[in-house]
Amino acid sequence: MENSGPALKPAVSAARPVTFSGKVGLFMPSAAPTHDLAVLFVSPWGLEELCVHKFWRVLADALSAGGIASLRFDYSGTGDALDIADGAASGLALWENDIVEAAAQLRTLSGCKTVAVVSQGLGSMLALRVLERLDDVAGIACLAPVTSGRAYLRELQIWSRMVDEGLGIPEKDRIRDQVSIAGLRMPEDIAADIRKVVVSGTATRYAFVACRPDRPGDRELAEALRRDGADVLEINYAGYDAFISNPLISVMPESVGEKLVSWVSGLRGPQPASGDRVSSMTNAPSELRGPEFRELPVTFGNHGRLYGVLCQPLGERKGATTIILGTAYDRHAGWGRSGVEMARRLAGEGIASLRFDAANVGDSPPVPGGPEQILYNPSQLDDVAAAVDFLEKSELLPAVICGRCSGSYLGFRSVVADKRLQGAVIANPYAFQWDPALDVDVVIHSAPRQLHEYRSRMLKLETFRRLAKGEVDVVGAATNMVRAVARRLKRYLLPVLNRFSGSGSLHSQIVGEFQALQDRDAAIGLIYSEDDVGLVHLAEHFGEGGRGLSRYSNVRMTILPDADHNLTPVAAREAYLRAVQDMAVLKN
């Protein structure tokens, strides 16, 4: 959710997309008289980047309001950037060169000669290594900095195992031959270089270090920067663990952000920025081109409030354009970069797509006066309608839509609401219509598993060990088990309850919507992981295993074995991709 304090007020419009050297950046111009200072954001990697991504946007908006422009960007081979090309710089030098190029772009776009660097995690290590190459740097902010590459990779390996275990990914589907986390793979040559790196400071005028209490390396870096002559502001990184654990429930470190914005603002000099180079932003960004696709970062909606990427085939376009929805608060590149992979592979089959961040997600600012918690909120239908409007104006209809988890819920609600959408592929929907009696925050923090999952987990020795150590929320787990039992009872009682007046209104609505979709020939592809909790809700309306769906000729249902809720394993992703491709071809 958006935690905006006095110094963290969001903008109305999304930042302006730029492309350079196969990379995508977002330039946020100053919204006030500009001094000769601009900020370059240097990101961490992996799951940490997914959590930090929105924070960068919030900070960029706040800096803009204070007269400071900024640029944030994706490293080569990450996010929306092109994959690493043959002949590119090898190892860590590739990402270090990306930072240097981004700094040059920022100076050109902003008209500023002086730059401040704001970095986190691995980004801090990279930024410290190239700081001397950036010229005229007013200062550097290092949030939870990586100082030992070997220790970082070891910690990343442990973190990756925890994520895999938490998702329930079978051992055979876990990535063990490469440094990875949450489906993201780090190039082997980059990992090999990181393993050799130890940073111990650099020459800079000012530094801001957000230290984690249990990481002595953070404070050692602050001391090293002081020894090198820097004026260092050292603060406690309050809320770090809650911030970077999971994008779905990430809690933004508001106090850290406000202190950081205040520190950066204090670096401004008296000289104004030169305005003779900012005019280049009036032009649209250049397309990025891969072997079978061309991509253009775009903004759309009122005031350009939504940000996304339009991906089209190099050759003839075939099939319906696909709107690829994000999941929860993940940026549109997707969990494990799945949104990017899907878009580019669809383009290889002649299918265009639009992936984008909904309001208050990733790089799209919230709607003024809108809800803080946007998941499962009807306001998101406006974002999808704006995306369809954009495709219509671009002459890219007909369109279909796809999504996973909360994105699948939005996909279903959108195809019901907007007749311009010809079909939807929805994977692991928690529900088809949100029960207003349920608190979204409570559900996403403690979504119950299927009953047999609790049984199997209780039989594991590791579960008993965690219980003994007090690492398991016994009350919460018991509550969820009761809910699972109650749902199972409800599943069998629902046909009886629906006979009584005033009961089953939600059930009647959902059944009616499926009938309406069949009547207008809107195709629905339903995909579930075999143990997904959404199957319980499906059974409440259509019987065990969704057998009642057989009455709808427009619905096709698939169960994926050995797949987690996020469809992390390769086989699960492939099945999802095939379903989306088939839908787009069907609705050409």
Coordinates of C-alpha atoms in Angstrom, one line a residue:
M1 CA 0.0 0.0 0.0
E2 CA 1.0 3.6 -0.4
N3 CA 2.4 4.9 2.8
S4 CA 2.8 8.6 1.9
G5 CA 4.1 10.9 4.7
P6 CA 4.6 14.6 4.4
A7 CA 7.6 14.3 2.1
L8 CA 6.2 11.4 0.0
K9 CA 3.2 12.8 -1.9
P10 CA 2.5 11.0 -5.1
A11 CA 2.4 12.6 -8.6
V12 CA -0.6 12.6 -10.8
S13 CA 1.2 11.4 -14.0
A14 CA 3.5 8.5 -14.5
A15 CA 7.2 9.3 -15.2
R16 CA 8.3 9.7 -18.8
P17 CA 9.7 6.5 -20.4
V18 CA 13.0 6.7 -22.2
T19 CA 15.1 4.0 -24.0
F20 CA 18.9 3.9 -24.3
S21 CA 21.4 1.1 -25.3
G22 CA 18.7 -1.6 -25.1
K23 CA 17.4 -0.5 -21.7
V24 CA 14.3 1.2 -20.5
G25 CA 14.4 4.1 -18.0
L26 CA 11.8 6.3 -16.4
F27 CA 12.6 10.0 -16.2
M28 CA 10.7 12.1 -13.6
P29 CA 11.2 15.8 -14.4
S30 CA 11.1 18.4 -11.8
A31 CA 7.7 19.8 -11.0
A32 CA 9.2 22.9 -9.4
P33 CA 12.1 25.4 -10.1
T34 CA 15.1 23.1 -10.7
H35 CA 18.5 23.4 -9.1
D36 CA 21.6 21.8 -10.6
L37 CA 21.0 18.4 -9.1
A38 CA 19.4 15.3 -10.4
V39 CA 19.1 11.8 -8.8
L40 CA 20.0 8.5 -10.3
F41 CA 18.4 5.5 -8.7
V42 CA 20.5 2.3 -8.8
S43 CA 18.5 -0.8 -8.0
P44 CA 19.1 -4.1 -6.1
W45 CA 18.5 -7.4 -7.9
G46 CA 15.9 -10.1 -7.7
L47 CA 13.1 -10.3 -5.3
E48 CA 14.5 -7.3 -3.4
E49 CA 14.2 -5.2 -6.6
L50 CA 10.5 -6.3 -6.9
C51 CA 9.9 -4.9 -3.4
V52 CA 12.0 -1.7 -3.9
H53 CA 10.6 -0.8 -7.4
K54 CA 7.5 1.0 -6.2
F55 CA 9.6 2.8 -3.4
W56 CA 11.8 4.3 -6.1
R57 CA 8.6 5.7 -7.8
V58 CA 7.4 7.2 -4.6
L59 CA 10.8 8.8 -3.9
A60 CA 11.0 10.1 -7.4
D61 CA 7.6 11.8 -7.1
A62 CA 8.6 13.4 -3.8
L63 CA 11.9 14.6 -5.2
S64 CA 10.1 16.0 -8.3
A65 CA 7.8 18.0 -6.1
G66 CA 10.8 19.5 -4.4
G67 CA 12.5 20.6 -7.7
I68 CA 14.7 17.5 -8.3
A69 CA 14.5 15.4 -11.4
S70 CA 15.5 11.7 -11.4
L71 CA 16.0 8.6 -13.6
R72 CA 15.5 5.0 -12.7
F73 CA 16.3 2.2 -15.1
D74 CA 16.6 -1.6 -15.5
Y75 CA 20.0 -3.3 -15.9
S76 CA 20.7 -5.2 -19.1
G77 CA 18.8 -8.5 -19.1
T78 CA 16.5 -7.5 -16.3
G79 CA 13.0 -5.9 -16.1
D80 CA 11.9 -4.4 -19.4
A81 CA 15.5 -4.2 -20.8
L82 CA 16.5 -6.3 -23.7
D83 CA 18.2 -9.6 -22.9
I84 CA 22.0 -9.5 -22.8
A85 CA 23.3 -9.5 -26.4
D86 CA 26.2 -11.5 -27.7
G87 CA 29.3 -9.4 -27.7
A88 CA 28.2 -7.3 -24.8
A89 CA 30.6 -6.5 -21.9
S90 CA 31.0 -9.6 -19.7
G91 CA 30.5 -10.0 -16.0
L92 CA 29.9 -7.2 -13.6
A93 CA 31.3 -4.7 -16.1
L94 CA 28.0 -4.9 -18.0
W95 CA 25.8 -3.6 -15.2
E96 CA 28.5 -1.1 -14.1
N97 CA 28.5 0.3 -17.7
D98 CA 24.7 0.5 -17.5
I99 CA 25.0 2.8 -14.5
V100 CA 27.5 5.1 -16.2
E101 CA 25.3 5.3 -19.3
A102 CA 22.2 6.0 -17.2
A103 CA 24.0 8.9 -15.5
A104 CA 24.9 10.4 -18.9
Q105 CA 21.2 10.1 -19.9
L106 CA 20.1 11.8 -16.7
R107 CA 22.3 14.7 -17.3
T108 CA 21.1 15.1 -20.8
L109 CA 17.4 14.8 -19.9
S110 CA 17.5 17.0 -16.8
G111 CA 20.0 19.7 -17.8
C112 CA 21.9 19.1 -14.6
K113 CA 25.6 18.6 -14.3
T114 CA 25.6 17.4 -10.7
V115 CA 24.2 14.0 -9.8
A116 CA 23.3 12.3 -6.5
V117 CA 23.0 8.5 -6.4
V118 CA 20.4 6.6 -4.4
S119 CA 21.0 2.9 -4.2
Q120 CA 20.0 -0.2 -2.3
G121 CA 21.5 -3.7 -1.8
L122 CA 23.6 -4.9 -4.7
G123 CA 23.0 -1.5 -6.4
S124 CA 25.0 0.1 -3.6
M125 CA 28.0 -2.2 -4.3
L126 CA 27.8 -1.4 -8.0
A127 CA 27.4 2.3 -7.5
L128 CA 30.3 2.6 -5.1
R129 CA 32.5 0.8 -7.7
V130 CA 31.7 3.2 -10.5
L131 CA 31.3 6.4 -8.5
E132 CA 34.6 7.9 -9.8
R133 CA 33.4 7.3 -13.4
L134 CA 30.3 9.4 -12.9
D135 CA 32.0 12.8 -12.4
D136 CA 30.5 15.6 -10.3
V137 CA 28.6 13.4 -7.8
A138 CA 27.2 15.4 -4.9
G139 CA 26.7 12.4 -2.7
I140 CA 25.6 8.7 -2.5
A141 CA 22.9 7.1 -0.5
C142 CA 23.4 3.4 0.3
L143 CA 20.4 1.6 1.7
A144 CA 21.1 -1.9 3.2
P145 CA 24.3 -2.0 1.1
V146 CA 26.0 -5.1 -0.1
T147 CA 29.7 -4.9 0.9
S148 CA 30.8 -8.6 0.5
G149 CA 29.8 -10.3 -2.7
R150 CA 30.5 -13.8 -1.3
A151 CA 28.3 -13.2 1.8
Y152 CA 25.6 -11.7 -0.4
L153 CA 25.4 -14.7 -2.7
R154 CA 25.4 -17.1 0.3
E155 CA 22.5 -15.1 1.8
L156 CA 20.7 -15.0 -1.5
Q157 CA 20.9 -18.8 -1.7
I158 CA 19.3 -19.2 1.7
W159 CA 16.6 -16.6 0.9
S160 CA 15.9 -18.4 -2.4
R161 CA 15.3 -21.7 -0.5
M162 CA 13.0 -20.0 1.9
V163 CA 11.0 -18.6 -1.0
D164 CA 10.8 -21.9 -2.7
E165 CA 9.7 -23.6 0.5
G166 CA 7.1 -20.9 1.2
L167 CA 5.6 -21.3 -2.3
G168 CA 5.6 -25.1 -2.0
I169 CA 7.7 -25.6 -5.1
P170 CA 8.7 -29.3 -5.5
E171 CA 12.4 -30.0 -5.2
K172 CA 12.7 -31.2 -8.8
D173 CA 11.4 -27.8 -10.1
R174 CA 13.8 -25.6 -8.0
I175 CA 16.7 -23.9 -9.7
R176 CA 19.9 -25.3 -8.3
D177 CA 22.4 -24.9 -11.1
Q178 CA 22.5 -21.1 -11.0
V179 CA 22.2 -18.2 -8.6
S180 CA 18.5 -17.4 -8.6
I181 CA 15.5 -16.3 -6.6
A182 CA 11.7 -16.2 -7.3
G183 CA 12.3 -17.6 -10.8
L184 CA 14.9 -14.9 -11.6
R185 CA 18.3 -16.2 -12.8
M186 CA 21.5 -14.2 -12.3
P187 CA 23.9 -14.6 -15.3
E188 CA 26.8 -16.9 -14.3
D189 CA 29.6 -14.5 -15.2
I190 CA 28.0 -11.7 -13.2
A191 CA 27.6 -14.0 -10.2
A192 CA 31.2 -15.1 -10.5
D193 CA 32.4 -11.5 -10.5
I194 CA 30.2 -10.5 -7.5
R195 CA 31.7 -13.4 -5.5
K196 CA 35.1 -11.7 -5.7
V197 CA 34.0 -8.2 -4.7
V198 CA 34.5 -6.5 -1.3
V199 CA 33.8 -2.8 -1.1
S200 CA 35.2 -0.7 1.7
G201 CA 34.3 2.9 0.8
T202 CA 35.1 5.5 -1.9
A203 CA 35.8 9.2 -2.2
T204 CA 32.6 11.2 -2.0
R205 CA 31.6 14.5 -0.4
Y206 CA 28.4 13.3 1.3
A207 CA 26.9 9.9 2.1
F208 CA 23.7 8.6 3.5
V209 CA 23.8 5.0 4.9
A210 CA 20.7 3.2 6.1
C211 CA 22.0 0.4 8.3
R212 CA 20.4 -2.8 9.4
P213 CA 21.0 -3.5 13.1
D214 CA 22.1 -7.1 12.6
R215 CA 24.5 -6.4 9.7
P216 CA 27.8 -5.0 11.0
G217 CA 29.0 -4.5 7.4
D218 CA 26.6 -1.6 6.9
R219 CA 28.1 0.4 9.7
E220 CA 31.6 -0.6 8.7
L221 CA 30.9 0.9 5.3
A222 CA 29.7 4.2 6.9
E223 CA 32.9 4.3 8.9
A224 CA 35.0 3.6 5.8
L225 CA 33.3 6.5 4.0
R226 CA 34.0 8.8 6.9
R227 CA 37.7 7.8 6.8
D228 CA 37.7 8.6 3.1
G229 CA 36.5 12.1 4.0
A230 CA 32.8 12.0 3.5
D231 CA 30.2 13.7 5.7
V232 CA 28.0 10.7 6.5
L233 CA 24.5 10.6 7.8
E234 CA 23.9 7.2 9.3
I235 CA 20.4 6.0 10.2
N236 CA 18.7 2.9 11.2
Y237 CA 16.9 1.1 8.4
A238 CA 13.6 0.8 10.3
G239 CA 11.3 -1.8 8.8
Y240 CA 13.8 -3.3 6.4
D241 CA 12.6 -6.9 6.9
A242 CA 8.9 -6.1 6.5
F243 CA 9.8 -4.1 3.3
I244 CA 11.8 -6.7 1.3
S245 CA 10.2 -10.0 2.3
N246 CA 7.3 -10.1 -0.2
P247 CA 6.0 -7.6 -2.7
L248 CA 2.4 -8.6 -1.8
I249 CA 2.6 -7.5 1.8
S250 CA 5.6 -5.2 1.6
V251 CA 5.4 -2.3 4.1
M252 CA 7.1 0.8 2.7
P253 CA 9.7 2.3 5.0
E254 CA 8.1 5.7 5.2
S255 CA 10.4 7.2 7.8
V256 CA 13.5 6.2 5.9
G257 CA 12.1 7.6 2.7
E258 CA 11.3 11.0 4.3
K259 CA 14.9 11.2 5.8
L260 CA 16.3 10.3 2.4
V261 CA 14.3 13.0 0.5
S262 CA 15.3 15.6 3.1
W263 CA 19.0 14.6 2.8
V264 CA 19.0 14.7 -1.0
S265 CA 17.3 18.1 -0.9
G266 CA 20.1 19.4 1.3
L267 CA 22.6 18.6 -1.5
R268 CA 21.2 21.2 -3.9
G269 CA 23.4 24.0 -4.9
P270 CA 22.4 27.6 -5.8
Q271 CA 22.8 27.1 -9.5
P272 CA 19.7 26.4 -11.7
A273 CA 19.7 23.5 -14.1
S274 CA 20.4 24.2 -17.8
G275 CA 17.1 24.0 -19.8
D276 CA 18.7 23.7 -23.2
R277 CA 18.6 19.9 -23.3
V278 CA 15.3 19.0 -21.6
S279 CA 13.4 19.5 -24.9
S280 CA 14.4 16.0 -26.1
M281 CA 11.7 14.6 -23.8
T282 CA 9.0 16.0 -26.2
N283 CA 9.8 13.0 -28.5
A284 CA 8.5 9.5 -27.9
P285 CA 11.1 7.0 -26.8
S286 CA 12.6 4.8 -29.4
E287 CA 11.5 1.2 -29.8
L288 CA 13.5 -1.6 -28.4
R289 CA 13.9 -4.5 -30.9
G290 CA 14.7 -8.1 -30.3
P291 CA 14.9 -11.1 -32.7
E292 CA 11.1 -11.4 -33.1
F293 CA 9.6 -8.3 -31.3
R294 CA 9.5 -4.6 -31.0
E295 CA 8.6 -2.9 -27.7
L296 CA 7.6 0.6 -26.9
P297 CA 7.2 1.9 -23.3
V298 CA 4.0 4.0 -23.1
T299 CA 1.9 6.1 -20.8
F300 CA -1.9 6.3 -21.2
G301 CA -5.1 7.1 -19.3
N302 CA -6.0 10.6 -17.9
H303 CA -2.8 12.7 -17.5
G304 CA -0.8 9.7 -18.7
R305 CA -1.3 8.2 -15.3
L306 CA -0.6 4.5 -16.3
Y307 CA 2.7 3.1 -17.4
G308 CA 3.2 0.0 -19.5
V309 CA 5.0 -1.6 -22.5
L310 CA 3.4 -2.3 -25.9
C311 CA 5.0 -5.4 -27.5
Q312 CA 4.4 -6.1 -31.1
P313 CA 5.7 -8.7 -33.6
L314 CA 8.3 -7.6 -36.2
G315 CA 6.3 -9.3 -38.9
E316 CA 2.5 -9.6 -39.6
R317 CA 0.3 -9.3 -36.6
K318 CA -2.0 -12.3 -35.9
G319 CA -4.6 -13.0 -33.3
A320 CA -6.1 -10.7 -30.7
T321 CA -4.0 -8.3 -28.7
T322 CA -3.4 -9.6 -25.2
I323 CA -3.6 -7.4 -22.1
I324 CA -1.2 -9.0 -19.6
L325 CA -2.2 -8.0 -16.1
G326 CA 0.2 -7.9 -13.2
T327 CA -0.2 -9.8 -9.9
A328 CA -0.8 -7.9 -6.6
Y329 CA 2.0 -5.3 -6.3
D330 CA 4.5 -6.9 -8.7
R331 CA 5.7 -4.6 -11.4
H332 CA 4.4 -5.4 -14.9
A333 CA 7.7 -7.3 -15.8
G334 CA 6.1 -10.0 -13.7
W335 CA 7.1 -12.6 -11.1
G336 CA 10.3 -14.2 -12.4
R337 CA 10.1 -11.7 -15.3
S338 CA 7.2 -13.8 -16.6
G339 CA 5.3 -10.9 -18.1
V340 CA 8.3 -9.9 -20.2
E341 CA 8.9 -13.5 -21.3
M342 CA 5.2 -14.0 -22.2
A343 CA 4.9 -10.8 -24.2
R344 CA 8.0 -11.5 -26.3
R345 CA 7.2 -15.1 -27.0
L346 CA 3.7 -14.1 -28.0
A347 CA 5.2 -11.6 -30.4
G348 CA 7.2 -14.4 -31.9
E349 CA 3.9 -16.0 -32.8
G350 CA 2.5 -12.8 -34.3
I351 CA 0.5 -11.7 -31.2
A352 CA 0.7 -8.2 -29.8
S353 CA 0.4 -7.4 -26.1
L354 CA 0.2 -4.7 -23.6
R355 CA 1.6 -5.2 -20.1
F356 CA 1.1 -2.4 -17.6
D357 CA 1.1 -1.3 -13.9
A358 CA -2.4 -0.6 -12.5
A359 CA -2.8 2.6 -10.4
N360 CA -0.7 2.5 -7.2
V361 CA 1.3 -0.5 -8.5
G362 CA 4.9 -0.3 -9.7
D363 CA 5.5 2.8 -11.8
S364 CA 1.9 4.0 -12.0
P365 CA 0.9 6.6 -9.3
P366 CA -2.3 6.2 -7.3
V367 CA -5.5 8.0 -8.4
P368 CA -6.0 11.1 -6.2
G369 CA -8.5 10.2 -3.5
G370 CA -8.4 6.6 -4.5
P371 CA -8.2 3.7 -2.1
E372 CA -4.9 2.7 -0.5
Q373 CA -5.5 -1.0 -0.9
I374 CA -6.3 -1.4 -4.6
L375 CA -6.3 -5.2 -4.7
Y376 CA -9.8 -6.7 -5.4
N377 CA -11.1 -3.1 -5.6
P378 CA -13.6 -2.1 -8.3
S379 CA -11.4 0.9 -9.1
Q380 CA -9.0 -1.3 -11.0
L381 CA -11.7 -1.8 -13.7
D382 CA -11.0 1.8 -14.7
D383 CA -7.4 0.9 -15.3
V384 CA -8.3 -2.0 -17.6
A385 CA -10.8 0.2 -19.4
A386 CA -8.1 2.8 -20.0
A387 CA -5.8 0.0 -21.4
V388 CA -8.6 -1.1 -23.8
D389 CA -9.2 2.5 -24.8
F390 CA -5.5 2.8 -25.6
L391 CA -5.6 -0.3 -27.7
E392 CA -8.7 0.9 -29.5
K393 CA -7.1 4.2 -30.3
S394 CA -4.0 2.4 -31.5
E395 CA -6.2 0.2 -33.8
L396 CA -5.1 -3.0 -31.9
L397 CA -8.5 -4.5 -31.2
P398 CA -9.8 -7.2 -30.8
A399 CA -8.3 -7.9 -27.4
V400 CA -8.2 -10.6 -24.8
I401 CA -6.9 -10.5 -21.2
C402 CA -4.9 -12.7 -18.9
G403 CA -3.8 -12.7 -15.3
R404 CA -2.8 -14.7 -12.3
C405 CA -4.0 -14.6 -8.7
S406 CA -5.3 -11.1 -8.1
G407 CA -4.6 -10.4 -11.8
S408 CA -6.9 -13.3 -12.7
Y409 CA -9.6 -11.9 -10.5
L410 CA -9.3 -8.5 -12.3
G411 CA -9.2 -10.3 -15.6
F412 CA -12.5 -12.0 -14.9
R413 CA -14.2 -8.9 -13.6
S414 CA -12.9 -7.0 -16.6
V415 CA -14.2 -9.4 -19.3
V416 CA -17.6 -9.3 -17.5
A417 CA -17.6 -5.5 -17.5
D418 CA -16.2 -4.7 -20.9
K419 CA -17.7 -6.3 -24.0
R420 CA -14.7 -5.1 -26.1
L421 CA -12.7 -8.0 -24.4
Q422 CA -13.3 -11.2 -26.3
G423 CA -12.0 -13.6 -23.8
A424 CA -9.8 -14.2 -20.7
V425 CA -7.3 -16.7 -19.4
I426 CA -7.3 -16.6 -15.6
A427 CA -4.9 -18.6 -13.5
N428 CA -5.4 -19.4 -9.9
P429 CA -8.2 -16.9 -9.1
Y430 CA -8.9 -16.7 -5.4
A431 CA -12.5 -15.8 -6.2
F432 CA -14.7 -14.6 -9.0
Q433 CA -16.4 -11.8 -7.0
W434 CA -15.0 -10.4 -3.8
D435 CA -17.2 -10.8 -0.8
P436 CA -17.4 -7.3 0.7
A437 CA -17.6 -8.8 4.2
L438 CA -13.9 -9.9 3.8
D439 CA -11.1 -7.6 4.7
V440 CA -8.5 -7.7 1.8
D441 CA -5.5 -7.0 4.1
V442 CA -6.5 -9.8 6.4
V443 CA -7.0 -12.3 3.6
I444 CA -3.7 -11.6 1.8
H445 CA -1.7 -11.8 5.0
S446 CA -3.3 -15.2 6.0
A447 CA -4.9 -16.7 2.9
P448 CA -5.8 -20.3 4.0
R449 CA -4.4 -23.3 2.2
Q450 CA -6.3 -26.4 1.2
L451 CA -7.1 -28.7 4.1
H452 CA -4.9 -31.5 2.9
E453 CA -1.9 -29.1 2.7
Y454 CA -2.2 -28.5 6.4
R455 CA -2.3 -32.3 7.0
S456 CA 0.8 -32.9 4.9
R457 CA 2.7 -30.0 6.5
M458 CA 1.8 -31.1 10.0
L459 CA 3.5 -34.5 9.2
K460 CA 6.8 -32.9 8.3
L461 CA 9.6 -33.0 10.9
E462 CA 10.6 -29.4 10.0
T463 CA 7.1 -28.2 11.0
F464 CA 7.4 -29.7 14.4
R465 CA 10.8 -28.0 14.8
R466 CA 9.4 -24.6 13.8
L467 CA 6.5 -25.1 16.3
A468 CA 9.0 -25.9 19.1
K469 CA 10.9 -22.7 18.3
G470 CA 7.8 -20.6 18.2
E471 CA 8.2 -19.8 14.5
V472 CA 4.7 -20.9 13.5
D473 CA 1.6 -18.7 14.3
V474 CA -0.4 -21.5 15.9
V475 CA -3.5 -19.4 16.4
G476 CA -3.4 -18.2 12.8
A477 CA -2.9 -21.7 11.5
A478 CA -5.7 -23.1 13.5
T479 CA -8.0 -20.3 12.4
N480 CA -7.2 -21.1 8.8
M481 CA -7.8 -24.8 9.3
V482 CA -11.2 -24.0 10.8
R483 CA -11.9 -21.8 7.7
A484 CA -10.9 -24.6 5.4
V485 CA -13.3 -27.0 7.2
A486 CA -16.1 -24.4 7.1
R487 CA -15.6 -23.9 3.4
R488 CA -15.7 -27.7 2.8
L489 CA -19.0 -27.9 4.7
K490 CA -20.4 -24.9 2.8
R491 CA -19.5 -26.5 -0.5
Y492 CA -22.0 -29.3 0.2
L493 CA -24.6 -27.2 1.9
L494 CA -24.6 -24.4 -0.7
P495 CA -27.1 -26.1 -3.1
V496 CA -29.5 -26.5 -0.1
L497 CA -29.0 -23.0 1.2
N498 CA -29.7 -21.5 -2.3
R499 CA -33.2 -22.8 -2.1
F500 CA -34.0 -20.4 0.7
S501 CA -34.9 -16.8 -0.2
G502 CA -32.2 -14.2 0.5
S503 CA -29.3 -16.7 0.5
G504 CA -26.7 -17.4 -2.1
S505 CA -26.9 -14.0 -3.8
L506 CA -23.1 -14.0 -4.5
H507 CA -23.4 -17.5 -5.9
S508 CA -26.3 -16.5 -8.1
Q509 CA -24.4 -13.4 -9.4
I510 CA -21.4 -15.5 -10.4
V511 CA -23.4 -18.2 -12.1
G512 CA -25.3 -15.5 -14.0
E513 CA -22.0 -13.9 -15.1
F514 CA -20.7 -17.2 -16.5
Q515 CA -24.0 -17.6 -18.4
A516 CA -23.8 -14.0 -19.8
L517 CA -20.2 -14.7 -21.0
Q518 CA -21.4 -17.8 -22.8
D519 CA -24.3 -15.9 -24.3
R520 CA -21.9 -13.3 -25.9
D521 CA -19.3 -16.0 -26.8
A522 CA -16.6 -14.6 -24.6
A523 CA -14.1 -17.5 -24.1
I524 CA -12.8 -18.3 -20.6
G525 CA -9.7 -20.3 -19.9
L526 CA -9.5 -21.4 -16.3
I527 CA -6.1 -22.6 -14.9
Y528 CA -5.5 -23.9 -11.4
S529 CA -2.4 -25.4 -9.7
E530 CA -3.6 -28.7 -8.3
D531 CA -3.5 -27.6 -4.7
D532 CA -4.5 -24.0 -5.1
V533 CA -6.9 -22.5 -2.6
G534 CA -8.9 -21.1 -5.4
L535 CA -10.2 -24.6 -6.2
V536 CA -12.2 -24.5 -2.9
H537 CA -14.0 -21.3 -4.0
L538 CA -14.5 -22.8 -7.5
A539 CA -16.2 -25.9 -5.9
E540 CA -18.5 -23.6 -3.8
H541 CA -20.1 -22.5 -7.1
F542 CA -19.5 -25.3 -9.6
G543 CA -19.0 -28.4 -7.5
E544 CA -15.9 -30.5 -6.8
G545 CA -13.3 -30.1 -9.5
G546 CA -15.6 -27.5 -11.2
R547 CA -17.8 -30.2 -12.7
G548 CA -20.6 -27.7 -13.1
L549 CA -18.6 -25.8 -15.6
S550 CA -19.4 -28.5 -18.2
R551 CA -22.7 -26.6 -19.0
Y552 CA -20.7 -23.7 -20.4
S553 CA -19.3 -24.4 -23.9
N554 CA -17.1 -21.3 -23.8
V555 CA -15.1 -22.4 -20.7
R556 CA -12.0 -24.6 -20.7
M557 CA -10.4 -25.7 -17.4
T558 CA -6.9 -27.0 -16.8
I559 CA -5.3 -28.4 -13.6
L560 CA -1.5 -28.1 -13.4
P561 CA 0.3 -30.7 -11.3
D562 CA 3.4 -29.7 -9.2
A563 CA 2.7 -26.0 -9.7
D564 CA 2.8 -23.3 -7.1
H565 CA 0.4 -20.4 -6.9
N566 CA 2.8 -18.1 -8.8
L567 CA 3.4 -20.7 -11.6
T568 CA 7.1 -20.5 -10.9
P569 CA 8.2 -23.8 -12.5
V570 CA 9.0 -23.8 -16.2
A571 CA 6.3 -26.4 -17.0
A572 CA 3.6 -24.3 -15.4
R573 CA 4.7 -21.1 -17.2
E574 CA 4.7 -23.0 -20.5
A575 CA 1.1 -24.3 -19.9
Y576 CA -0.1 -20.8 -19.1
L577 CA 1.6 -19.3 -22.2
R578 CA 0.1 -21.9 -24.4
A579 CA -3.4 -21.2 -23.0
V580 CA -3.0 -17.4 -23.6
Q581 CA -1.6 -18.0 -27.1
D582 CA -4.5 -20.3 -28.0
M583 CA -7.0 -17.7 -26.7
A584 CA -5.5 -14.9 -28.8
V585 CA -5.6 -17.0 -31.9
L586 CA -9.2 -18.2 -31.2
K587 CA -10.4 -14.6 -30.8
N588 CA -8.6 -13.1 -33.9

